[in-house]
Amino acid sequence: MPKYVIEREIPGAGKFTPQELQAISQKSCGVLRNCGVLRNLGTQIQWVQSYVTDDKVYCVYIAPNEKMVRDHASQGGFPANRISEVKSMIDPTTAEGK
């Protein structure tokens, strides 16, 4: 299944408290479980992890298509300023040819 990186422009994200980050995480998980067109799609779309920077959050999702990722963002009220499908992954072992 395709993997996507979502760039979310959220001013001040890097200053969010642990409680604010928890609330955002709970909302995202709640959308996956309970909301509208995404009801029961938890097995079709998976939030892998997110990276928080000063003014952006980069989220990694696995989903059948970009539309499902956009629907999740819309249902949760989250920005999705850019969605890019991952074409390849590399890491230090790539240099070794493994």
mmCIF file of C-alpha atoms in Angstrom:
data_model
loop_
_atom_site.group_PDB
_atom_site.id
_atom_site.type_symbol
_atom_site.label_atom_id
_atom_site.label_comp_id
_atom_site.label_asym_id
_atom_site.label_seq_id
_atom_site.Cartn_x
_atom_site.Cartn_y
_atom_site.Cartn_z
ATOM 1 C CA MET A 1 0.000 0.000 0.000
ATOM 2 C CA PRO A 2 1.335 3.504 -0.773
ATOM 3 C CA LYS A 3 2.982 5.612 1.895
ATOM 4 C CA TYR A 4 2.511 9.387 2.011
ATOM 5 C CA VAL A 5 4.293 12.291 3.675
ATOM 6 C CA ILE A 6 1.927 15.119 4.598
ATOM 7 C CA GLU A 7 3.296 18.601 5.227
ATOM 8 C CA ARG A 8 1.077 20.553 7.591
ATOM 9 C CA GLU A 9 1.785 24.255 8.134
ATOM 10 C CA ILE A 10 0.966 24.878 11.789
ATOM 11 C CA PRO A 11 2.550 28.079 13.144
ATOM 12 C CA GLY A 12 4.110 27.527 16.553
ATOM 13 C CA ALA A 13 3.833 23.724 16.393
ATOM 14 C CA GLY A 14 7.288 23.335 17.898
ATOM 15 C CA LYS A 15 6.115 25.115 21.056
ATOM 16 C CA PHE A 16 3.074 22.912 21.661
ATOM 17 C CA THR A 17 2.897 21.422 25.127
ATOM 18 C CA PRO A 18 2.755 17.659 25.618
ATOM 19 C CA GLN A 19 -0.949 18.082 26.424
ATOM 20 C CA GLU A 20 -1.581 19.952 23.153
ATOM 21 C CA LEU A 21 0.257 17.274 21.178
ATOM 22 C CA GLN A 22 -1.762 14.597 22.956
ATOM 23 C CA ALA A 23 -5.020 16.372 22.086
ATOM 24 C CA ILE A 24 -4.042 16.608 18.410
ATOM 25 C CA SER A 25 -3.058 12.934 18.403
ATOM 26 C CA GLN A 26 -6.327 11.920 20.023
ATOM 27 C CA LYS A 27 -8.300 13.919 17.469
ATOM 28 C CA SER A 28 -6.465 12.283 14.567
ATOM 29 C CA CYS A 29 -7.036 8.811 15.992
ATOM 30 C CA GLY A 30 -10.685 9.652 16.644
ATOM 31 C CA VAL A 31 -11.182 10.645 13.006
ATOM 32 C CA LEU A 32 -9.706 7.329 11.927
ATOM 33 C CA ARG A 33 -12.147 5.460 14.178
ATOM 34 C CA ASN A 34 -15.379 7.410 14.160
ATOM 35 C CA CYS A 35 -15.920 10.227 11.686
ATOM 36 C CA GLY A 36 -18.145 10.362 8.657
ATOM 37 C CA VAL A 37 -16.750 8.953 5.433
ATOM 38 C CA LEU A 38 -13.783 7.454 7.250
ATOM 39 C CA ARG A 39 -15.792 5.338 9.655
ATOM 40 C CA ASN A 40 -14.297 1.856 9.935
ATOM 41 C CA LEU A 41 -11.427 2.736 7.616
ATOM 42 C CA GLY A 42 -8.840 2.282 10.333
ATOM 43 C CA THR A 43 -7.583 -0.822 8.583
ATOM 44 C CA GLN A 44 -7.253 1.039 5.274
ATOM 45 C CA ILE A 45 -5.472 4.183 6.459
ATOM 46 C CA GLN A 46 -2.752 4.129 9.074
ATOM 47 C CA TRP A 47 -0.958 6.981 10.775
ATOM 48 C CA VAL A 48 2.654 5.861 11.172
ATOM 49 C CA GLN A 49 4.274 8.848 12.900
ATOM 50 C CA SER A 50 4.754 12.591 12.762
ATOM 51 C CA TYR A 51 7.718 14.927 13.064
ATOM 52 C CA VAL A 52 7.111 18.315 14.688
ATOM 53 C CA THR A 53 9.283 21.284 13.671
ATOM 54 C CA ASP A 54 8.987 24.970 14.539
ATOM 55 C CA ASP A 55 6.074 25.777 12.224
ATOM 56 C CA LYS A 56 5.260 22.514 10.466
ATOM 57 C CA VAL A 57 4.304 18.948 11.200
ATOM 58 C CA TYR A 58 5.351 16.205 8.794
ATOM 59 C CA CYS A 59 3.121 13.153 9.041
ATOM 60 C CA VAL A 60 3.658 9.717 7.545
ATOM 61 C CA TYR A 61 0.539 7.782 6.558
ATOM 62 C CA ILE A 62 -0.120 4.517 4.763
ATOM 63 C CA ALA A 63 -3.284 4.657 2.666
ATOM 64 C CA PRO A 64 -4.690 3.275 -0.586
ATOM 65 C CA ASN A 65 -4.723 6.725 -2.212
ATOM 66 C CA GLU A 66 -4.128 10.432 -1.690
ATOM 67 C CA LYS A 67 -7.856 11.171 -1.550
ATOM 68 C CA MET A 68 -8.215 9.139 1.638
ATOM 69 C CA VAL A 69 -5.382 11.123 3.226
ATOM 70 C CA ARG A 70 -7.070 14.393 2.184
ATOM 71 C CA ASP A 71 -10.430 13.177 3.536
ATOM 72 C CA HIS A 72 -8.812 12.404 6.895
ATOM 73 C CA ALA A 73 -7.305 15.904 7.027
ATOM 74 C CA SER A 74 -10.618 17.495 6.099
ATOM 75 C CA GLN A 75 -12.627 15.508 8.651
ATOM 76 C CA GLY A 76 -10.145 16.364 11.409
ATOM 77 C CA GLY A 77 -9.777 20.010 10.462
ATOM 78 C CA PHE A 78 -6.048 19.525 9.905
ATOM 79 C CA PRO A 79 -4.153 21.404 7.197
ATOM 80 C CA ALA A 80 -2.627 19.253 4.465
ATOM 81 C CA ASN A 81 -0.573 21.802 2.571
ATOM 82 C CA ARG A 82 1.334 19.215 0.590
ATOM 83 C CA ILE A 83 0.866 15.468 0.206
ATOM 84 C CA SER A 84 3.651 13.501 -1.470
ATOM 85 C CA GLU A 85 3.640 9.799 -2.239
ATOM 86 C CA VAL A 86 6.836 8.090 -1.115
ATOM 87 C CA LYS A 87 8.531 6.480 -4.116
ATOM 88 C CA SER A 88 11.570 4.990 -2.369
ATOM 89 C CA MET A 89 13.141 4.826 1.044
ATOM 90 C CA ILE A 90 16.856 4.947 1.717
ATOM 91 C CA ASP A 91 18.935 4.724 4.862
ATOM 92 C CA PRO A 92 22.606 4.104 5.701
ATOM 93 C CA THR A 93 22.342 0.442 4.668
ATOM 94 C CA THR A 94 21.466 1.596 1.140
ATOM 95 C CA ALA A 95 25.107 2.660 0.783
ATOM 96 C CA GLU A 96 26.146 -0.934 1.472
ATOM 97 C CA GLY A 97 23.914 -2.294 -1.283
ATOM 98 C CA LYS A 98 21.766 -4.344 1.092
#
